[in-house]
Structures are given as C-alpha cells and as structure tokens.
PDB file of C-alpha atoms in Angstrom:
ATOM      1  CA  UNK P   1      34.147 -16.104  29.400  1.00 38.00           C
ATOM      2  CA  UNK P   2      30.758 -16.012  30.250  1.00 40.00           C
ATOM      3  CA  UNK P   3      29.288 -18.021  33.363  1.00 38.00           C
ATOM      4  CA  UNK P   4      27.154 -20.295  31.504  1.00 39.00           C
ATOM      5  CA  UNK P   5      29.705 -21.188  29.130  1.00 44.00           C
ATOM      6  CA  UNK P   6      31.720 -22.130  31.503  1.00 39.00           C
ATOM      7  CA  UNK P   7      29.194 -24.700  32.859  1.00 37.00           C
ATOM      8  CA  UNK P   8      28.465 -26.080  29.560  1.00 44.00           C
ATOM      9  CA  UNK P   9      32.278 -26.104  28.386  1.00 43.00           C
ATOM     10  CA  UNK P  10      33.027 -28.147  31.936  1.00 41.00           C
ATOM     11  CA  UNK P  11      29.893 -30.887  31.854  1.00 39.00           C
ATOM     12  CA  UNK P  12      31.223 -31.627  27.997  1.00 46.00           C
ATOM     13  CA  UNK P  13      35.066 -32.276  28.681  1.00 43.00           C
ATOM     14  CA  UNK P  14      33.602 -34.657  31.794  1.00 37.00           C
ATOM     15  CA  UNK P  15      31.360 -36.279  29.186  1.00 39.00           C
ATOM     16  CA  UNK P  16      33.609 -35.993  26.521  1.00 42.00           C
ATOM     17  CA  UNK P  17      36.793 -38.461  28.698  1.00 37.00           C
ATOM     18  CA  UNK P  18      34.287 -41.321  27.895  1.00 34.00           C
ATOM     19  CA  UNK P  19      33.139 -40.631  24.653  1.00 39.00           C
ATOM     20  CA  UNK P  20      36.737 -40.103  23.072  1.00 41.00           C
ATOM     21  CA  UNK P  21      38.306 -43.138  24.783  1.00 37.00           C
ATOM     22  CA  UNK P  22      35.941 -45.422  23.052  1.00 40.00           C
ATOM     23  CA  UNK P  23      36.318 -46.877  19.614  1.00 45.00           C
ATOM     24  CA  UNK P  24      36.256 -44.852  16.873  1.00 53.00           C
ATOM     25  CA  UNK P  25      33.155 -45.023  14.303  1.00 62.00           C
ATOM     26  CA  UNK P  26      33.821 -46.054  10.590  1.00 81.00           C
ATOM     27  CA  UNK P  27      31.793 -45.186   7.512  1.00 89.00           C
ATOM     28  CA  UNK P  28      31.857 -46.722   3.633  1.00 91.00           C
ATOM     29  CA  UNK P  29      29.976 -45.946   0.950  1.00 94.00           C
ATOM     30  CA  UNK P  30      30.967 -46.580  -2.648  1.00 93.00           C
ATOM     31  CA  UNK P  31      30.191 -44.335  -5.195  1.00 94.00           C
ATOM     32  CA  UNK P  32      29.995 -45.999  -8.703  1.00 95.00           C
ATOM     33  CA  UNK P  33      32.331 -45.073 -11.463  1.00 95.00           C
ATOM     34  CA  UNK P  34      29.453 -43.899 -13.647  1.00 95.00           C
ATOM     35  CA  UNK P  35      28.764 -41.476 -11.027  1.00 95.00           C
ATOM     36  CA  UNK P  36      32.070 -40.013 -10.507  1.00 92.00           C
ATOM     37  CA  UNK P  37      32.742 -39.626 -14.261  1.00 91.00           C
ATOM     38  CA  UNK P  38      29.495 -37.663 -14.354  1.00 91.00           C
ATOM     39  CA  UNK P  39      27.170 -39.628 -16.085  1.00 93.00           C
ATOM     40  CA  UNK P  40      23.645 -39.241 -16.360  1.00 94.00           C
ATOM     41  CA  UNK P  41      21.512 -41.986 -14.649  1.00 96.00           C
ATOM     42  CA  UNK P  42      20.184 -42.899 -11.767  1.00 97.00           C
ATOM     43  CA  UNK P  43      22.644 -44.588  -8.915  1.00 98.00           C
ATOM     44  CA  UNK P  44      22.143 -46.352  -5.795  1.00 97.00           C
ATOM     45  CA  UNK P  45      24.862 -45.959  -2.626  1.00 97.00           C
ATOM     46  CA  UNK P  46      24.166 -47.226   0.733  1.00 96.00           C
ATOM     47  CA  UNK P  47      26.387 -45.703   3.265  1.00 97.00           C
ATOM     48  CA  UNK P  48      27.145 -47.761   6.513  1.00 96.00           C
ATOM     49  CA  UNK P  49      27.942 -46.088   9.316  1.00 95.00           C
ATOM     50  CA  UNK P  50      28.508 -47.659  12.803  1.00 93.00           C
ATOM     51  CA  UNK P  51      27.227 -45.059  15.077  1.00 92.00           C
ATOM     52  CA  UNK P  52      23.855 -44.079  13.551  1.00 92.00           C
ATOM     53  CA  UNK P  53      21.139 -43.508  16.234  1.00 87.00           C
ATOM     54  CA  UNK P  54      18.111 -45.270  14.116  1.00 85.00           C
ATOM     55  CA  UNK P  55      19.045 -45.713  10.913  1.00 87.00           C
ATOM     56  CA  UNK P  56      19.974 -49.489  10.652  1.00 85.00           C
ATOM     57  CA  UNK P  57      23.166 -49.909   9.374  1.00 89.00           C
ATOM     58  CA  UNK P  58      22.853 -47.659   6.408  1.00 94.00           C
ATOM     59  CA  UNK P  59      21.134 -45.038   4.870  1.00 95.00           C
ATOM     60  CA  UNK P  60      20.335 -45.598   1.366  1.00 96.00           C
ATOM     61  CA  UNK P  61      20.809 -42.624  -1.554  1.00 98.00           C
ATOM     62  CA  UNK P  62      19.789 -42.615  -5.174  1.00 98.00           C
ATOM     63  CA  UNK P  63      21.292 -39.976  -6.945  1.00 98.00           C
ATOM     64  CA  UNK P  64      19.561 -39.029 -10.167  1.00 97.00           C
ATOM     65  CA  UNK P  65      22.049 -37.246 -12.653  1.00 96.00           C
ATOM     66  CA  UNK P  66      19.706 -36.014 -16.240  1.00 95.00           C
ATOM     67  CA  UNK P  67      20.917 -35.898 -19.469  1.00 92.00           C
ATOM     68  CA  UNK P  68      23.667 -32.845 -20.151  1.00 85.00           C
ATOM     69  CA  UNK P  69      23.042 -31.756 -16.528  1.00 83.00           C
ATOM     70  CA  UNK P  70      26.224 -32.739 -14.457  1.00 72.00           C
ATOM     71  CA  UNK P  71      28.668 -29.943 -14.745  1.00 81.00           C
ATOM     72  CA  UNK P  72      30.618 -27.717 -11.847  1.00 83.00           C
ATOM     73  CA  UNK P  73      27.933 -24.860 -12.530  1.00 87.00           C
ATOM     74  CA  UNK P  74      24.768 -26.441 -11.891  1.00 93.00           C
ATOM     75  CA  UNK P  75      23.261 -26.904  -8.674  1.00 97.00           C
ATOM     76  CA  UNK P  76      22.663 -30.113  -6.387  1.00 98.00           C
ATOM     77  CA  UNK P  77      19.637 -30.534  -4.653  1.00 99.00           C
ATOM     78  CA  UNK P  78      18.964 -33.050  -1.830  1.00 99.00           C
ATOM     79  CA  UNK P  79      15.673 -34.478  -1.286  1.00 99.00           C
ATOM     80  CA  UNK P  80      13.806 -35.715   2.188  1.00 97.00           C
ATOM     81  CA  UNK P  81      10.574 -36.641   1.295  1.00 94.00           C
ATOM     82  CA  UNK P  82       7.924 -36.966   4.236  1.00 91.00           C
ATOM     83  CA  UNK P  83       7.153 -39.075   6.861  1.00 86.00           C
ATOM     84  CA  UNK P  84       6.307 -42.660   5.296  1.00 85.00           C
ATOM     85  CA  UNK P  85       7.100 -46.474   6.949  1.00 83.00           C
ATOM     86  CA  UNK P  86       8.036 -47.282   2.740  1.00 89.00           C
ATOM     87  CA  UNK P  87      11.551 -47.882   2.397  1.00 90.00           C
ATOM     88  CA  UNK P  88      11.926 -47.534  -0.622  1.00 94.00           C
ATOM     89  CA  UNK P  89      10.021 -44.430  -1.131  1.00 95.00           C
ATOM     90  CA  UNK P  90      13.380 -42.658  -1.513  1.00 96.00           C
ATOM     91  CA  UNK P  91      13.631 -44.410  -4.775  1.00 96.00           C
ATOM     92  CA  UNK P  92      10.618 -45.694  -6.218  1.00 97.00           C
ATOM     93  CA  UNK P  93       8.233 -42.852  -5.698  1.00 97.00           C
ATOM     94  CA  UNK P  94       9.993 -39.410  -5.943  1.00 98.00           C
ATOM     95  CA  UNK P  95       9.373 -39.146  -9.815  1.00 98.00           C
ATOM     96  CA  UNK P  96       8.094 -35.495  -8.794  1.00 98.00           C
ATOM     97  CA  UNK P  97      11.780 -34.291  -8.095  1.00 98.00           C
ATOM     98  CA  UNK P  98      13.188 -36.386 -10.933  1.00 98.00           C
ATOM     99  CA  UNK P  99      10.789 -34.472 -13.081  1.00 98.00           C
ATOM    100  CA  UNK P 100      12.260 -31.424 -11.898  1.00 98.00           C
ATOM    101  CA  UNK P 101      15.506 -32.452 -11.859  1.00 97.00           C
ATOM    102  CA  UNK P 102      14.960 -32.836 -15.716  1.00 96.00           C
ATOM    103  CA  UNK P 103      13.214 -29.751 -16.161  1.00 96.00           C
ATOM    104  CA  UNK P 104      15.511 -27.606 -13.703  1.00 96.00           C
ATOM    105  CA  UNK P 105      18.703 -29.081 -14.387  1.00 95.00           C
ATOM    106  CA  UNK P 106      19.866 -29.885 -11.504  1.00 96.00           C
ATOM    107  CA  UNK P 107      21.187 -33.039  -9.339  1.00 97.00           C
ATOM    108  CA  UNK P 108      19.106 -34.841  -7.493  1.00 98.00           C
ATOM    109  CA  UNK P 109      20.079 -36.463  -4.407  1.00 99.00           C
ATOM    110  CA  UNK P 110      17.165 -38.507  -2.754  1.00 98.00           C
ATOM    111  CA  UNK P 111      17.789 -39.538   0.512  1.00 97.00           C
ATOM    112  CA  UNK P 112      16.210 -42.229   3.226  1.00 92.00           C
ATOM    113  CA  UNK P 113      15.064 -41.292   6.175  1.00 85.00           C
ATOM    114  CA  UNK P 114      11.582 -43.618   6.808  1.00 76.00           C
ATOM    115  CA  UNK P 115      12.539 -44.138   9.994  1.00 68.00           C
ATOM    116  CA  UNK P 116      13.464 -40.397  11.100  1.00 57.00           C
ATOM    117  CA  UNK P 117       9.810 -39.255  12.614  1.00 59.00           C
ATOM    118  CA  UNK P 118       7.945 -42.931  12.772  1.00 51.00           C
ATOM    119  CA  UNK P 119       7.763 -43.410  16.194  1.00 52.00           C
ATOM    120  CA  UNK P 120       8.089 -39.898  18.056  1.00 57.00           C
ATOM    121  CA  UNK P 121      11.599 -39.948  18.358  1.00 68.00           C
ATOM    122  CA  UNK P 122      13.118 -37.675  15.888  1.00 79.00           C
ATOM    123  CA  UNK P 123      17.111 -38.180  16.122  1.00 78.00           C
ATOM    124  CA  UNK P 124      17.462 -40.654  13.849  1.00 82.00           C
ATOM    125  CA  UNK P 125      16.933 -37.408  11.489  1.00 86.00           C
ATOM    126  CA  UNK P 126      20.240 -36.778  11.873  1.00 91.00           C
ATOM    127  CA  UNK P 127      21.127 -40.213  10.121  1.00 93.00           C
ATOM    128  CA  UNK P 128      20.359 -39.252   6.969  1.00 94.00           C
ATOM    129  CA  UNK P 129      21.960 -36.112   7.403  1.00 96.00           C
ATOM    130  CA  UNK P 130      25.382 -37.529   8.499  1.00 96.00           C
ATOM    131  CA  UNK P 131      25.263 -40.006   4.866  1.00 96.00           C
ATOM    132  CA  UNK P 132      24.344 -37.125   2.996  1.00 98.00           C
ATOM    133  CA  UNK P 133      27.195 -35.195   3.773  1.00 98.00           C
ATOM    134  CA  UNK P 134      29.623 -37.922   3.044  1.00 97.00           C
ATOM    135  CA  UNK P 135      28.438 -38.594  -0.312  1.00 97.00           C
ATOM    136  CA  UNK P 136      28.343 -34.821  -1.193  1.00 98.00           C
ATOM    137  CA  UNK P 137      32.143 -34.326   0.498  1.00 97.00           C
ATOM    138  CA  UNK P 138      32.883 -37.390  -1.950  1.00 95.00           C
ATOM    139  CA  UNK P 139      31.848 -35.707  -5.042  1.00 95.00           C
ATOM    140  CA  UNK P 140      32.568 -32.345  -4.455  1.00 94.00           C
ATOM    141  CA  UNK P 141      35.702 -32.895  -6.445  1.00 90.00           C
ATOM    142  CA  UNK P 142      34.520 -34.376  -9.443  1.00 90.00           C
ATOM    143  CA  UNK P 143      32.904 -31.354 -11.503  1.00 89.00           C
ATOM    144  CA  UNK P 144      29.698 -33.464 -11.108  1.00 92.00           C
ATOM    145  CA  UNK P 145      28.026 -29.873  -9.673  1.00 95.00           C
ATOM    146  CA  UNK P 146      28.881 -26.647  -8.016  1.00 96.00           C
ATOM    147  CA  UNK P 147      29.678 -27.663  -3.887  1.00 96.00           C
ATOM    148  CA  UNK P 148      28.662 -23.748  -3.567  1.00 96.00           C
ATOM    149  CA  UNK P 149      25.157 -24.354  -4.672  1.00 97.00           C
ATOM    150  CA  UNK P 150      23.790 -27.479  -2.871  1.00 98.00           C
ATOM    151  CA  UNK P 151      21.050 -27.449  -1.116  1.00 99.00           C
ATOM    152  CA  UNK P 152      19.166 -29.703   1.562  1.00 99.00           C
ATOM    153  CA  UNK P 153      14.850 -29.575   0.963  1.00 99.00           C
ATOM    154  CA  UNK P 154      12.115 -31.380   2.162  1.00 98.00           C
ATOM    155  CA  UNK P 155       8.327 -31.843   2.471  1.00 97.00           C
ATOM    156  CA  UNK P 156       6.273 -32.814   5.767  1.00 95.00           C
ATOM    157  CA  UNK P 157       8.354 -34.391   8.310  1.00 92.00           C
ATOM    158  CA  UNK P 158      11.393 -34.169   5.162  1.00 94.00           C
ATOM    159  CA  UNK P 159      11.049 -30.557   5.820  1.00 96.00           C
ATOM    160  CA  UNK P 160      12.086 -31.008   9.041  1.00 94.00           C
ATOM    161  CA  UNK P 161      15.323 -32.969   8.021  1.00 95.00           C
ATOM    162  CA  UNK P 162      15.871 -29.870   5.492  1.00 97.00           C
ATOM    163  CA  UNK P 163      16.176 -27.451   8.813  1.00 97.00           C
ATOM    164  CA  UNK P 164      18.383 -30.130  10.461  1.00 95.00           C
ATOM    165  CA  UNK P 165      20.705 -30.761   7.694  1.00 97.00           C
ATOM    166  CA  UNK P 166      21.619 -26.815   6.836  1.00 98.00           C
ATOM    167  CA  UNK P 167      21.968 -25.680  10.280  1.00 97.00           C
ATOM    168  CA  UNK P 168      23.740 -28.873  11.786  1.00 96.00           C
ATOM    169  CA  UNK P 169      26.307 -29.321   8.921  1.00 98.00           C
ATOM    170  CA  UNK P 170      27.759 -25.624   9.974  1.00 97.00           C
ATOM    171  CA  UNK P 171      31.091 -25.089  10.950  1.00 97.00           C
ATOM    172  CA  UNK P 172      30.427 -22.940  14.196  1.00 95.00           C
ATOM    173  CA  UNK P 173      34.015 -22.920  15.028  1.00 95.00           C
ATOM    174  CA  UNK P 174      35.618 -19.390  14.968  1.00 94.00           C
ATOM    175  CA  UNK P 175      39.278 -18.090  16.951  1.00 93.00           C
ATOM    176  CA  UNK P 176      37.478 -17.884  20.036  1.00 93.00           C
ATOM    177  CA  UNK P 177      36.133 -20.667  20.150  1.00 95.00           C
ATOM    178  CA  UNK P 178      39.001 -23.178  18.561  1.00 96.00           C
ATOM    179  CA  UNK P 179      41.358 -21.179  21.406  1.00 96.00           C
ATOM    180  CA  UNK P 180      38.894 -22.340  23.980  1.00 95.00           C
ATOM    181  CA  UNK P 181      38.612 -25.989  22.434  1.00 95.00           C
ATOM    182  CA  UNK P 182      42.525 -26.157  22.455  1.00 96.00           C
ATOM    183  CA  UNK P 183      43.164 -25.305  25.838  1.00 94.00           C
ATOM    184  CA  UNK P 184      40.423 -27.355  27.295  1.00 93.00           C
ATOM    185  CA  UNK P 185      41.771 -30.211  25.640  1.00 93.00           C
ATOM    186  CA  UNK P 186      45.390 -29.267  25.408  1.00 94.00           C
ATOM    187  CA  UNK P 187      45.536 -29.940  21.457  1.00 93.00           C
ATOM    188  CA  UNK P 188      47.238 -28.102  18.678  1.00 97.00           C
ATOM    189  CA  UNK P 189      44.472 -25.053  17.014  1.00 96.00           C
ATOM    190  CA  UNK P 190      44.771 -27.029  13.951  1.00 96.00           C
ATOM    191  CA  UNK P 191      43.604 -30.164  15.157  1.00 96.00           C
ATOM    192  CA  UNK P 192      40.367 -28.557  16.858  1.00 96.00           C
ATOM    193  CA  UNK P 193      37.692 -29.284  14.470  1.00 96.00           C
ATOM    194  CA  UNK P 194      38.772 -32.595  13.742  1.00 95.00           C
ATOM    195  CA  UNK P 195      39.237 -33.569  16.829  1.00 96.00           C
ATOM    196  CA  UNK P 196      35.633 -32.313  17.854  1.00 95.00           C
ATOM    197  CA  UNK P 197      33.794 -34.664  15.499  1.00 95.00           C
ATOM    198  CA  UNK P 198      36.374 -37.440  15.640  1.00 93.00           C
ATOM    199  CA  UNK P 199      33.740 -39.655  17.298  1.00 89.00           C
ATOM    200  CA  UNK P 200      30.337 -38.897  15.432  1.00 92.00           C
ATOM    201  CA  UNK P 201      31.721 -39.553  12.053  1.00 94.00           C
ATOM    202  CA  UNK P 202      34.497 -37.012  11.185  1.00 95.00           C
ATOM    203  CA  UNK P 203      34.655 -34.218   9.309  1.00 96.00           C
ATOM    204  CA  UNK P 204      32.906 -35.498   6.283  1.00 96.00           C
ATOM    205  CA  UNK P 205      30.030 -36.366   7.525  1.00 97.00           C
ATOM    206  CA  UNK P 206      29.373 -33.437   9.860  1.00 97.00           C
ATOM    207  CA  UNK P 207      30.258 -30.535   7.754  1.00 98.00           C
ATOM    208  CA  UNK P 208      29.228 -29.468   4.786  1.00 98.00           C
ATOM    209  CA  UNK P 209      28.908 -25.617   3.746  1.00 98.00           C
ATOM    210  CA  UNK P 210      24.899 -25.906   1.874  1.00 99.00           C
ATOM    211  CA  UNK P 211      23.887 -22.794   0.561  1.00 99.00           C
ATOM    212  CA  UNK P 212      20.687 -22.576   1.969  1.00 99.00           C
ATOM    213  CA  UNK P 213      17.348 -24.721   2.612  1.00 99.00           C
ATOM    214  CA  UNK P 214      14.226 -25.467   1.819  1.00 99.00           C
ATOM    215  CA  UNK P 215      11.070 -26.386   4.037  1.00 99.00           C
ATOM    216  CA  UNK P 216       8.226 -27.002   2.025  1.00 99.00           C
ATOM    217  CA  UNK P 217       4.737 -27.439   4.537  1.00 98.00           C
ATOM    218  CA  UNK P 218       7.454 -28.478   6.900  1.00 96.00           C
ATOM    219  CA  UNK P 219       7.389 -30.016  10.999  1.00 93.00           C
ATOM    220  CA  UNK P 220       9.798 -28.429  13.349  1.00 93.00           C
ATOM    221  CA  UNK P 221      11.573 -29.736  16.608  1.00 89.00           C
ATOM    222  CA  UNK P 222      13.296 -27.665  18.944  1.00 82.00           C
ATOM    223  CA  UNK P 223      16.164 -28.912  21.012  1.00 82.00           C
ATOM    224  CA  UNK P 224      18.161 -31.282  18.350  1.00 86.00           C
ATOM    225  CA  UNK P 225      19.837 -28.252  16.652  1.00 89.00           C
ATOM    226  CA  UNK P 226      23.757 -28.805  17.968  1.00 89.00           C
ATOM    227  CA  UNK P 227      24.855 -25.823  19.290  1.00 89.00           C
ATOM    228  CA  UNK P 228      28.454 -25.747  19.847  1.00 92.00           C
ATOM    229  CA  UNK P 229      29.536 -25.253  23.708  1.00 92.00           C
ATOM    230  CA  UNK P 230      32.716 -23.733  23.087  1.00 93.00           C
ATOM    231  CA  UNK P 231      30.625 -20.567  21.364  1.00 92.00           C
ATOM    232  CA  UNK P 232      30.175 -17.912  23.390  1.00 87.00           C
ATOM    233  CA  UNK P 233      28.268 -15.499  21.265  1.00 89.00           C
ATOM    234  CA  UNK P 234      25.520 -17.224  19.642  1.00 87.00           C
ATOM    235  CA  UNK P 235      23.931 -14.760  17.622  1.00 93.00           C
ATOM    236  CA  UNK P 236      27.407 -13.412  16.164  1.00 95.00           C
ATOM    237  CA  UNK P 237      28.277 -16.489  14.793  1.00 95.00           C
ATOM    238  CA  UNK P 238      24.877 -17.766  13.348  1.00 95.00           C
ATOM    239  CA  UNK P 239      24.326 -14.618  11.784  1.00 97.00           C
ATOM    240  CA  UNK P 240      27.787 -14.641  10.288  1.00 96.00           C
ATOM    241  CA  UNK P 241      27.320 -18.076   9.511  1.00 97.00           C
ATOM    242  CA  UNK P 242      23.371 -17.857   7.491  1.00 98.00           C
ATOM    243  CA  UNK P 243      22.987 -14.359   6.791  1.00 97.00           C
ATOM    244  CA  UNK P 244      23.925 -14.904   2.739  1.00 97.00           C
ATOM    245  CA  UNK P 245      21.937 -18.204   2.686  1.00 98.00           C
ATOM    246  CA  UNK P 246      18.375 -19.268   1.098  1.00 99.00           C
ATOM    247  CA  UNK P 247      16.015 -19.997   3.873  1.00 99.00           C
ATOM    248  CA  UNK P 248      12.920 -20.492   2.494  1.00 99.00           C
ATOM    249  CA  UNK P 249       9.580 -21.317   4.704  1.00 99.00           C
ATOM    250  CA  UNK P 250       6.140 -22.592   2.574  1.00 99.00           C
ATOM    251  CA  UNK P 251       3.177 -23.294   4.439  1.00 99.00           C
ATOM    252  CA  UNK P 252      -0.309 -23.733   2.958  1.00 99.00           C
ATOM    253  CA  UNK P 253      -3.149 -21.565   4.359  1.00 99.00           C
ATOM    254  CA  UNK P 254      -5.315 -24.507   5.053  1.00 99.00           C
ATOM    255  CA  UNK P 255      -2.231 -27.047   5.820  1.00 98.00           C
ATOM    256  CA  UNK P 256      -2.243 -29.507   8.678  1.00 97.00           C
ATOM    257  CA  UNK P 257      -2.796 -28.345  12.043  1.00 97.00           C
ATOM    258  CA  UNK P 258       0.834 -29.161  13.077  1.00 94.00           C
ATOM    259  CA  UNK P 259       2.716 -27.448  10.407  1.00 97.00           C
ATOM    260  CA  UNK P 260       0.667 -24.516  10.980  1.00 97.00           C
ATOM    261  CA  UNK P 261       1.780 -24.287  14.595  1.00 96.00           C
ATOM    262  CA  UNK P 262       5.845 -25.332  13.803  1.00 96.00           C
ATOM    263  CA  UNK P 263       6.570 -23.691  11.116  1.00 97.00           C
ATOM    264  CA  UNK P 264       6.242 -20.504  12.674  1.00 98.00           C
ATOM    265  CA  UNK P 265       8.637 -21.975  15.190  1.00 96.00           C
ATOM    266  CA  UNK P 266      11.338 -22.987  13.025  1.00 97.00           C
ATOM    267  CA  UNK P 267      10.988 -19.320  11.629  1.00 98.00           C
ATOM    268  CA  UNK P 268      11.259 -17.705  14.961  1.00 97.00           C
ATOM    269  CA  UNK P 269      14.698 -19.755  15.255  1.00 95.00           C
ATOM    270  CA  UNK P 270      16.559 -17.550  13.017  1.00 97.00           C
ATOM    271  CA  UNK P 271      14.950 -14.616  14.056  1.00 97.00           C
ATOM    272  CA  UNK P 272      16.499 -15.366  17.727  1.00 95.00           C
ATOM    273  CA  UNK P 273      19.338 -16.936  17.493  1.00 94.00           C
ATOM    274  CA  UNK P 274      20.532 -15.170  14.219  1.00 96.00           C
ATOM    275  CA  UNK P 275      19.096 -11.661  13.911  1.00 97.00           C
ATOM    276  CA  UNK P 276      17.577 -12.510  10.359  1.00 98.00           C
ATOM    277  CA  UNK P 277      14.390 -12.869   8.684  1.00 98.00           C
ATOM    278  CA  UNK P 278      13.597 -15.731   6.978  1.00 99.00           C
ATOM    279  CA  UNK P 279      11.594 -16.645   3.880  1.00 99.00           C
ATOM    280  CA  UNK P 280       8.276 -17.474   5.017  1.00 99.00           C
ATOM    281  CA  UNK P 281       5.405 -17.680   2.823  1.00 99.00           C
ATOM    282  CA  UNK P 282       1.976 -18.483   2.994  1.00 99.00           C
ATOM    283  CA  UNK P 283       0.184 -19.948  -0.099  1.00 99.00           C
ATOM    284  CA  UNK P 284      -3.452 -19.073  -0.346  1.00 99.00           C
ATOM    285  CA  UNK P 285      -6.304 -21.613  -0.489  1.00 98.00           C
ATOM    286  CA  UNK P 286      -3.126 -24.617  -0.328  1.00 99.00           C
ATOM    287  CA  UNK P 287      -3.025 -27.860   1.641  1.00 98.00           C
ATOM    288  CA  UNK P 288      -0.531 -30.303   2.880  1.00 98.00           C
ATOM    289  CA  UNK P 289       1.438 -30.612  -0.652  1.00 98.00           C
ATOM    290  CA  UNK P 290       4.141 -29.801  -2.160  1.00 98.00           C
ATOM    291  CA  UNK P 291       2.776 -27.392  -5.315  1.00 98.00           C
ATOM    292  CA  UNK P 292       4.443 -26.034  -8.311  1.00 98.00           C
ATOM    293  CA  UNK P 293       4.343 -22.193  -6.797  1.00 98.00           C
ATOM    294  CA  UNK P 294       6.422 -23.864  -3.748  1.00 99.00           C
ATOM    295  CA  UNK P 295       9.164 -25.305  -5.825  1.00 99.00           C
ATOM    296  CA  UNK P 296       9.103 -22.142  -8.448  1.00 98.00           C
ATOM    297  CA  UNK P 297       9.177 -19.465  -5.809  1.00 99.00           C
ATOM    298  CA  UNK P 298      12.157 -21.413  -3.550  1.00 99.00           C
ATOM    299  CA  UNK P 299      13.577 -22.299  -7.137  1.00 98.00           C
ATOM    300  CA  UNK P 300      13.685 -17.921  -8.492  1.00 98.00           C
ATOM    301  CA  UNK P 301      16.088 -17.555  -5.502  1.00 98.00           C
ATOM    302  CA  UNK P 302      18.079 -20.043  -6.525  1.00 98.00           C
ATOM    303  CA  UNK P 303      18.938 -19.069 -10.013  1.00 94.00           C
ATOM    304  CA  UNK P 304      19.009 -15.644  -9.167  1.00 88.00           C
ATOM    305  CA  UNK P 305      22.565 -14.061 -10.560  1.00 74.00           C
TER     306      UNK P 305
END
C-alpha cells in the first residue's frame, strides 16, 4: 500500500468511530402514482433528508414527463439551472428544457439547488445531488426511461452541480479497495459499500451510474469532488470508471470572466486524474447563455447509436 494511503486510510477510520456511532440519517420522498405508472405531466416531490448541509429540509423536484415520451428507451435528463435566490425557479421558469423535453423526447428532471452557490459556500451542491439520486434509484424500475441513459446538466453555477453530480455519484469501489475497506473495519466484502455511505444517506442517494454530463458556460470548484481513501490508484479507476461517458464542456468566446478561467479547470480534471480528453468547446461570438448549438451539439452525442 502506498504511504499516503496509508495516512489517509488511518485519519478516516479515527474520524469515521464518531461519525458511524451517531444516528443514522433518514430520507422520504413520495413519488405520485401518476408518475410511477408513466404518465405524462408535470409532478412535484420534495425529498427530506436529515443530514443535508444547506438545503433546508428538502430539496424540491418537478419532473416533467411529455406526451408518448416515458418508455425504458428514452433518455432522462436532469436539470440545474444557475445560480438564482428564486425558489421556485426550478419550477416556474425552466420552460426552455420543458420545450426540449417536448421536442427531444426525453424526461425532464428539474432540480433545486438556489441555495447551492448563494453565499460562497458551495457544499450545499451536493444537496441536490443526494435527492436526485434517490428519486432516479426510485424510478429506475418502472420503464418510465432507460437508467443507462440519464444524464446530470447544467448552466452557470448549475453547470457546476452537473460536474458534481456525475463524478460524485460513482462507485469508486473496486477488489482492492473493498479488501482494504473490510479489513480496516473488520466487515464482511459484501457489506463494504453499504456500509461506507451508511451515514450520508445510503446507497440510493450516493450512487447512481449517469452516463455522462453536461456543463453548459459552467463554474468549477476544486476540492469537493469525493475521492475515495481506500483507492490507491486514482487514475486506474477514474479512467475505468468515465472513459465510455459523455463529458461535454461549452463555453462562449465572450462568456463571463469566471467561466472562462474554470472551465478550463474542470477540463484539466479529467485530463489528470483520468487520462482522458474531454469535450470542450468553444462557441464563437457567444455569451453567458445557454444557446441552441449548446444543447444540439451535447444532444448529437447523445442519440448517437
């Protein structure tokens, strides 16, 4: 094992006595029978969740199904929008991906997250991601859209939250690494994973297997990506892990100041830590917005056979 691992592996089972003696952390959400029968409208589910870091409570979803679209082949896609103190935004002003939705035929999953970059602190990102992944674990089941084709996008700050949802809802776990889990902790192999996110929410909320991202004129963060202690070789297992995925990069030639210095960043991620090259393109003569050659190029690679 290497040195550093070691260090890393020793400060989390010291850390990890307190955190797993305390009370565990239950989540609801109910998902309405419409919904789970797979028809088309537009829902509402809050999911409530005791150990969210900003979020208050719950995070609220709508989920917009369009006529003859729900169906095990079609795609999901989940929405952050942008950086915005409007709660309701989620709901009340996304007819842009609704539109698409319609015209793409796909699910639309809108989620909140107003509170996620508001006041510097960007954790509470993570929020949204956590309720996001319970819902989709919920309905993967229900023929309501293909699990294999879901994926997390965002604009702005929502762009951000993409990033964070894809690479945080990976299973990192290989043999080594559950081996190394299950001595540490002297638990059976098979318990390893579940045992690991027994007190953040479970396995629902933490895992889910997207198929790729989208970051449309997005911010970037370094240091709230979760990178799993008991992995010892990084770039083996995230290149294993998002070498076959989507990961698609738009910035605007004449976008905001910011996004033009963290996009590159969030770019230069994969290239480190994963050995590949990312989708990143830059749109000629565009601003801070969300266009229609955004959303069609990210949209090609999706529907590509």
């Amino acid at each position: 094992m290497k040195k550093r691992n070691r260090i890393s592996v020793a400060i989390l089972v010291l850390s990890a006595a307190w955190v797993l003696s305390s009370p565990a952390r239950a989540q609801t959400v109910s998902i309405p029978s419409g919904l789970q029968e797979g028809k088309s409208g537009q829902y509402d589910l809050a999911v409530r969740f005791s150990g969210y870091s900003q979020a208050p409570g719950a995070v609220q979803l709508m989920v917009y199904v369009p006529e003859g679209v729900a169906g095990k082949d079609r795609p999901v896609v989940v929405f952050y929008h942008g950086n915005t103190r409007d709660r309701n935004y989620y709901r009340d002003s996304v007819a842009y991906m609704t539109a698409r939705a319609d015209k793409y035929k796909f699910v639309l999953v809108s989620a909140q997250n107003w509170w996620s970059l508001g006041n510097g602190d960007v954790r509470g990102a993570n929020d949204s991601r956590l309720a996001v992944n319970l819902v989709l674990n919920e309905l993967k089941d229900e023929d309501i859209f293909d699990p294999e084709r879901a994926y997390p996008v965002g604009f702005s700050a929502g762009g951000y939250v993409a990033v964070l949802s894809f690479l945080n809802s990976l299973n990192q776990f290989g043999d080594q690494a559950i081996s190394l889990y299950s001595y540490e902790f002297e638990i059976d192999e098979d318990d390893v994973i579940r045992h690991y996110y027994s007190q953040v929410g479970g396995l629902d909320m933490n895992l889910f297997d997207y198929a790729g991202f989208a970051s449309f004129k997005g911010n970037y963060y370094e240091g709230y990506v979760d990178m799993n202690p008991f992995v010892e070789e990084y770039q083996e297992t995230w290149n294993r892990l998002v070498r076959s995925k989507i990961l698609f990069f738009a910035v605007g030639e004449n976008d905001v100041p910011r996004v033009k210095q963290q996009a590159p960043q969030a770019a230069d991620f994969f290239r480190m830590y994963a050995k590949v090259e990312p989708i990143y393109k830059v749109y000629p003569g565009e601003g801070h917005v969300l266009s229609e050659a955004n959303w069609n190029d990210f949209w090609k690679l999706v529907e590509e056979p």
